[in-house]
PDB file of C-alpha atoms in Angstrom:
ATOM      1  CA  ASN A   1     262.097 328.371 -73.916  1.00  0.00           C
ATOM      2  CA  GLU A   2     260.442 330.821 -71.527  1.00  0.00           C
ATOM      3  CA  ARG A   3     258.387 332.390 -74.318  1.00  0.00           C
ATOM      4  CA  ILE A   4     257.224 329.019 -75.545  1.00  0.00           C
ATOM      5  CA  MET A   5     256.232 328.022 -72.024  1.00  0.00           C
ATOM      6  CA  TYR A   6     254.420 331.329 -71.544  1.00  0.00           C
ATOM      7  CA  ASP A   7     252.462 330.825 -74.771  1.00  0.00           C
ATOM      8  CA  VAL A   8     251.246 327.256 -73.949  1.00  0.00           C
ATOM      9  CA  ILE A   9     251.102 327.190 -70.151  1.00  0.00           C
ATOM     10  CA  ASP A  10     247.364 327.958 -70.054  1.00  0.00           C
ATOM     11  CA  GLU A  11     246.544 324.918 -72.129  1.00  0.00           C
ATOM     12  CA  ILE A  12     248.756 322.737 -69.948  1.00  0.00           C
ATOM     13  CA  GLN A  13     247.284 323.971 -66.702  1.00  0.00           C
ATOM     14  CA  ASP A  14     243.767 323.475 -68.038  1.00  0.00           C
ATOM     15  CA  GLU A  15     244.495 319.895 -68.884  1.00  0.00           C
ATOM     16  CA  PHE A  16     246.025 319.217 -65.447  1.00  0.00           C
ATOM     17  CA  PHE A  17     242.843 320.697 -63.915  1.00  0.00           C
ATOM     18  CA  CYS A  18     240.754 318.273 -66.026  1.00  0.00           C
ATOM     19  CA  MET A  19     242.869 315.310 -65.041  1.00  0.00           C
ATOM     20  CA  ASP A  20     242.827 316.221 -61.339  1.00  0.00           C
ATOM     21  CA  ASN A  21     239.056 316.478 -61.406  1.00  0.00           C
ATOM     22  CA  GLY A  22     238.309 313.416 -63.535  1.00  0.00           C
ATOM     23  CA  TYR A  23     237.124 315.339 -66.587  1.00  0.00           C
ATOM     24  CA  SER A  24     237.903 314.321 -70.074  1.00  0.00           C
ATOM     25  CA  LEU A  25     240.855 315.999 -71.792  1.00  0.00           C
ATOM     26  CA  PHE A  26     240.203 318.640 -74.327  1.00  0.00           C
ATOM     27  CA  CYS A  27     243.724 318.858 -75.706  1.00  0.00           C
ATOM     28  CA  TYR A  28     245.258 315.416 -76.026  1.00  0.00           C
ATOM     29  CA  ASN A  29     248.826 316.430 -76.773  1.00  0.00           C
ATOM     30  CA  ILE A  30     251.142 319.304 -77.470  1.00  0.00           C
ATOM     31  CA  SER A  31     253.887 318.505 -79.964  1.00  0.00           C
ATOM     32  CA  TYR A  32     256.750 320.382 -81.578  1.00  0.00           C
ATOM     33  CA  GLU A  33     258.954 320.108 -84.596  1.00  0.00           C
ATOM     34  CA  VAL A  34     262.362 321.593 -85.182  1.00  0.00           C
ATOM     35  CA  ILE A  35     263.330 322.897 -88.642  1.00  0.00           C
ATOM     36  CA  GLU A  36     266.884 323.863 -89.382  1.00  0.00           C
ATOM     37  CA  ASN A  37     268.083 326.150 -92.107  1.00  0.00           C
ATOM     38  CA  GLY A  38     271.795 326.881 -91.601  1.00  0.00           C
ATOM     39  CA  ASP A  39     272.176 328.915 -88.397  1.00  0.00           C
ATOM     40  CA  VAL A  40     268.427 329.610 -88.332  1.00  0.00           C
ATOM     41  CA  VAL A  41     266.199 327.227 -86.353  1.00  0.00           C
ATOM     42  CA  ALA A  42     262.454 327.251 -86.151  1.00  0.00           C
ATOM     43  CA  ILE A  43     260.497 325.507 -83.438  1.00  0.00           C
ATOM     44  CA  LEU A  44     256.890 324.812 -84.417  1.00  0.00           C
ATOM     45  CA  VAL A  45     254.500 323.986 -81.609  1.00  0.00           C
ATOM     46  CA  SER A  46     251.095 322.510 -82.470  1.00  0.00           C
ATOM     47  CA  VAL A  47     248.117 322.125 -80.145  1.00  0.00           C
ATOM     48  CA  PRO A  48     245.285 320.005 -81.518  1.00  0.00           C
ATOM     49  CA  TYR A  49     241.708 320.285 -80.290  1.00  0.00           C
ATOM     50  CA  PRO A  50     238.542 318.267 -81.073  1.00  0.00           C
ATOM     51  CA  ASN A  51     236.740 318.967 -84.346  1.00  0.00           C
ATOM     52  CA  ASP A  52     239.906 319.524 -86.408  1.00  0.00           C
ATOM     53  CA  CYS A  53     240.887 322.775 -84.717  1.00  0.00           C
ATOM     54  CA  MET A  54     244.596 323.339 -84.272  1.00  0.00           C
ATOM     55  CA  ASP A  55     246.651 326.158 -82.804  1.00  0.00           C
ATOM     56  CA  TYR A  56     250.212 326.737 -83.991  1.00  0.00           C
ATOM     57  CA  TYR A  57     253.084 328.698 -82.495  1.00  0.00           C
ATOM     58  CA  ALA A  58     256.332 329.373 -84.375  1.00  0.00           C
ATOM     59  CA  TYR A  59     259.592 330.574 -82.902  1.00  0.00           C
ATOM     60  CA  THR A  60     262.662 331.399 -84.981  1.00  0.00           C
ATOM     61  CA  TYR A  61     266.195 331.685 -83.553  1.00  0.00           C
ATOM     62  CA  ASP A  62     269.351 332.689 -85.352  1.00  0.00           C
ATOM     63  CA  PHE A  63     272.271 330.929 -83.578  1.00  0.00           C
ATOM     64  CA  GLY A  64     274.811 332.777 -85.728  1.00  0.00           C
ATOM     65  CA  GLN A  65     273.572 336.142 -84.315  1.00  0.00           C
ATOM     66  CA  ASP A  66     272.489 334.615 -80.991  1.00  0.00           C
ATOM     67  CA  LYS A  67     269.023 336.172 -81.139  1.00  0.00           C
ATOM     68  CA  GLU A  68     265.390 335.393 -81.765  1.00  0.00           C
ATOM     69  CA  ILE A  69     264.106 336.598 -85.114  1.00  0.00           C
ATOM     70  CA  SER A  70     260.818 338.550 -84.968  1.00  0.00           C
ATOM     71  CA  ASN A  71     258.078 338.135 -87.553  1.00  0.00           C
ATOM     72  CA  ALA A  72     258.776 341.627 -88.783  1.00  0.00           C
ATOM     73  CA  GLU A  73     262.416 340.619 -89.275  1.00  0.00           C
ATOM     74  CA  LEU A  74     261.374 337.402 -91.070  1.00  0.00           C
ATOM     75  CA  LEU A  75     259.117 339.394 -93.451  1.00  0.00           C
ATOM     76  CA  ALA A  76     261.950 341.855 -94.136  1.00  0.00           C
ATOM     77  CA  MET A  77     264.366 338.998 -94.919  1.00  0.00           C
ATOM     78  CA  PHE A  78     261.969 338.057 -97.705  1.00  0.00           C
ATOM     79  CA  GLU A  79     261.428 341.655 -98.779  1.00  0.00           C
ATOM     80  CA  TRP A  80     257.913 341.901 -97.517  1.00  0.00           C
ATOM     81  CA  THR A  81     256.631 345.023 -95.795  1.00  0.00           C
ATOM     82  CA  GLU A  82     254.096 344.366 -93.059  1.00  0.00           C
ATOM     83  CA  GLU A  83     251.428 346.103 -95.090  1.00  0.00           C
ATOM     84  CA  ALA A  84     252.176 344.213 -98.283  1.00  0.00           C
ATOM     85  CA  PHE A  85     252.277 340.913 -96.374  1.00  0.00           C
ATOM     86  CA  ILE A  86     248.803 341.480 -94.786  1.00  0.00           C
ATOM     87  CA  GLU A  87     247.368 342.538 -98.128  1.00  0.00           C
ATOM     88  CA  GLU A  88     248.732 339.383 -99.857  1.00  0.00           C
ATOM     89  CA  ALA A  89     247.693 337.119 -97.041  1.00  0.00           C
ATOM     90  CA  CYS A  90     244.093 338.428 -97.146  1.00  0.00           C
ATOM     91  CA  ARG A  91     244.057 337.982-100.900  1.00  0.00           C
ATOM     92  CA  ARG A  92     245.211 334.393-100.548  1.00  0.00           C
ATOM     93  CA  GLU A  93     242.602 333.706 -97.877  1.00  0.00           C
ATOM     94  CA  LYS A  94     239.847 334.947-100.111  1.00  0.00           C
ATOM     95  CA  GLU A  95     241.141 333.003-103.126  1.00  0.00           C
ATOM     96  CA  HIS A  96     241.368 329.822-101.048  1.00  0.00           C
ATOM     97  CA  PHE A  97     237.837 330.323 -99.777  1.00  0.00           C
ATOM     98  CA  LYS A  98     236.534 330.887-103.349  1.00  0.00           C
ATOM     99  CA  ARG A  99     238.208 327.642-104.532  1.00  0.00           C
ATOM    100  CA  GLN A 100     236.690 325.883-101.565  1.00  0.00           C
ATOM    101  CA  ILE A 101     233.121 326.910-102.371  1.00  0.00           C
ATOM    102  CA  GLU A 102     233.119 327.141-106.203  1.00  0.00           C
ATOM    103  CA  ASN A 103     231.508 323.714-106.761  1.00  0.00           C
ATOM    104  CA  MET A 104     229.307 323.585-103.613  1.00  0.00           C
ATOM    105  CA  TYR A 105     228.001 327.144-103.698  1.00  0.00           C
ATOM    106  CA  PRO A 106     228.347 328.499-107.215  1.00  0.00           C
ATOM    107  CA  ASP A 107     225.728 331.163-106.608  1.00  0.00           C
ATOM    108  CA  MET A 108     227.399 332.703-103.559  1.00  0.00           C
ATOM    109  CA  THR A 109     227.598 336.485-103.993  1.00  0.00           C
ATOM    110  CA  GLU A 110     230.606 338.680-103.397  1.00  0.00           C
ATOM    111  CA  GLU A 111     228.718 340.051-100.353  1.00  0.00           C
ATOM    112  CA  ASP A 112     228.324 336.553 -98.972  1.00  0.00           C
ATOM    113  CA  ILE A 113     231.966 335.786 -99.561  1.00  0.00           C
ATOM    114  CA  ASN A 114     233.081 338.900 -97.785  1.00  0.00           C
ATOM    115  CA  TYR A 115     230.826 337.946 -94.845  1.00  0.00           C
ATOM    116  CA  TYR A 116     232.612 334.559 -94.528  1.00  0.00           C
ATOM    117  CA  ILE A 117     236.104 335.898 -94.921  1.00  0.00           C
ATOM    118  CA  HIS A 118     235.633 338.770 -92.440  1.00  0.00           C
ATOM    119  CA  SER A 119     236.657 336.776 -89.386  1.00  0.00           C
ATOM    120  CA  ALA A 120     239.809 335.421 -91.059  1.00  0.00           C
ATOM    121  CA  VAL A 121     240.791 338.896 -92.324  1.00  0.00           C
ATOM    122  CA  THR A 122     240.451 340.386 -88.819  1.00  0.00           C
ATOM    123  CA  GLU A 123     242.843 337.679 -87.524  1.00  0.00           C
ATOM    124  CA  THR A 124     245.404 338.383 -90.239  1.00  0.00           C
ATOM    125  CA  THR A 125     248.330 340.278 -88.731  1.00  0.00           C
ATOM    126  CA  VAL A 126     252.104 340.057 -88.823  1.00  0.00           C
ATOM    127  CA  ASP A 127     251.838 338.041 -85.551  1.00  0.00           C
ATOM    128  CA  LEU A 128     250.640 334.924 -87.343  1.00  0.00           C
ATOM    129  CA  PRO A 129     252.804 331.855 -86.814  1.00  0.00           C
ATOM    130  CA  MET A 130     255.568 331.980 -89.494  1.00  0.00           C
ATOM    131  CA  TYR A 131     258.991 330.421 -90.028  1.00  0.00           C
ATOM    132  CA  ILE A 132     261.737 329.676 -92.527  1.00  0.00           C
ATOM    133  CA  GLY A 133     261.490 326.113 -93.798  1.00  0.00           C
ATOM    134  CA  ALA A 134     264.343 323.739 -94.471  1.00  0.00           C
ATOM    135  CA  ASP A 135     263.993 324.721 -98.146  1.00  0.00           C
ATOM    136  CA  GLY A 136     264.622 328.391 -97.332  1.00  0.00           C
ATOM    137  CA  MET A 137     261.062 329.467 -98.044  1.00  0.00           C
ATOM    138  CA  LEU A 138     258.927 331.568 -95.676  1.00  0.00           C
ATOM    139  CA  TYR A 139     255.916 329.626 -94.349  1.00  0.00           C
ATOM    140  CA  VAL A 140     252.911 331.210 -92.680  1.00  0.00           C
ATOM    141  CA  TYR A 141     249.865 329.668 -91.019  1.00  0.00           C
ATOM    142  CA  LEU A 142     247.004 331.749 -92.428  1.00  0.00           C
ATOM    143  CA  PRO A 143     243.473 331.819 -91.025  1.00  0.00           C
ATOM    144  CA  VAL A 144     241.513 330.271 -93.924  1.00  0.00           C
ATOM    145  CA  PRO A 145     237.729 330.939 -93.846  1.00  0.00           C
ATOM    146  CA  SER A 146     235.277 328.047 -93.546  1.00  0.00           C
ATOM    147  CA  VAL A 147     231.582 327.690 -94.293  1.00  0.00           C
ATOM    148  CA  ALA A 148     231.099 324.949 -91.664  1.00  0.00           C
ATOM    149  CA  GLY A 149     232.535 324.406 -88.217  1.00  0.00           C
ATOM    150  CA  ALA A 150     234.810 327.089 -86.960  1.00  0.00           C
ATOM    151  CA  GLU A 151     234.832 330.530 -88.687  1.00  0.00           C
ATOM    152  CA  TRP A 152     238.331 329.766 -89.912  1.00  0.00           C
ATOM    153  CA  TYR A 153     241.080 327.140 -89.713  1.00  0.00           C
ATOM    154  CA  TYR A 154     244.852 327.605 -90.110  1.00  0.00           C
ATOM    155  CA  GLY A 155     246.250 326.730 -93.531  1.00  0.00           C
ATOM    156  CA  LEU A 156     249.962 326.626 -94.259  1.00  0.00           C
ATOM    157  CA  GLU A 157     251.113 328.846 -97.136  1.00  0.00           C
ATOM    158  CA  SER A 158     254.547 329.597 -98.561  1.00  0.00           C
ATOM    159  CA  PHE A 159     255.372 333.132 -99.386  1.00  0.00           C
TER     160      PHE A 159
END
């Protein structure tokens, strides 16, 4: 609970400041979802912003072992090394981007594609929000490149 509060307290304080000063709210809610898989429970926190931007936080706790599960431990549970995970995540981000642009920008060069995916690739670490779903699969919010709006948006992928 303390870690969740630490992660989202800045957004909450900013909104209280806006309300106290009569400004419009930027973040209109913070919500959470609880996903159970045996003794392992994931809490997913989502923070929506205008223009379809969304921040996600994921926390996984193993009640059987009475401890929080780190992302490195989650990856190891699914036999992913940190390096292999990052490589695969970047590959998926690029493939997703290529599918996204194939009809709209068929003449986009590999150099152009690499330009667009650069910001997503630099955000791709083992610290991305990830959790074990109710189906036992590993889910990760990947930064997916975009040609319009933000440089990237989170997209949920199963690994």
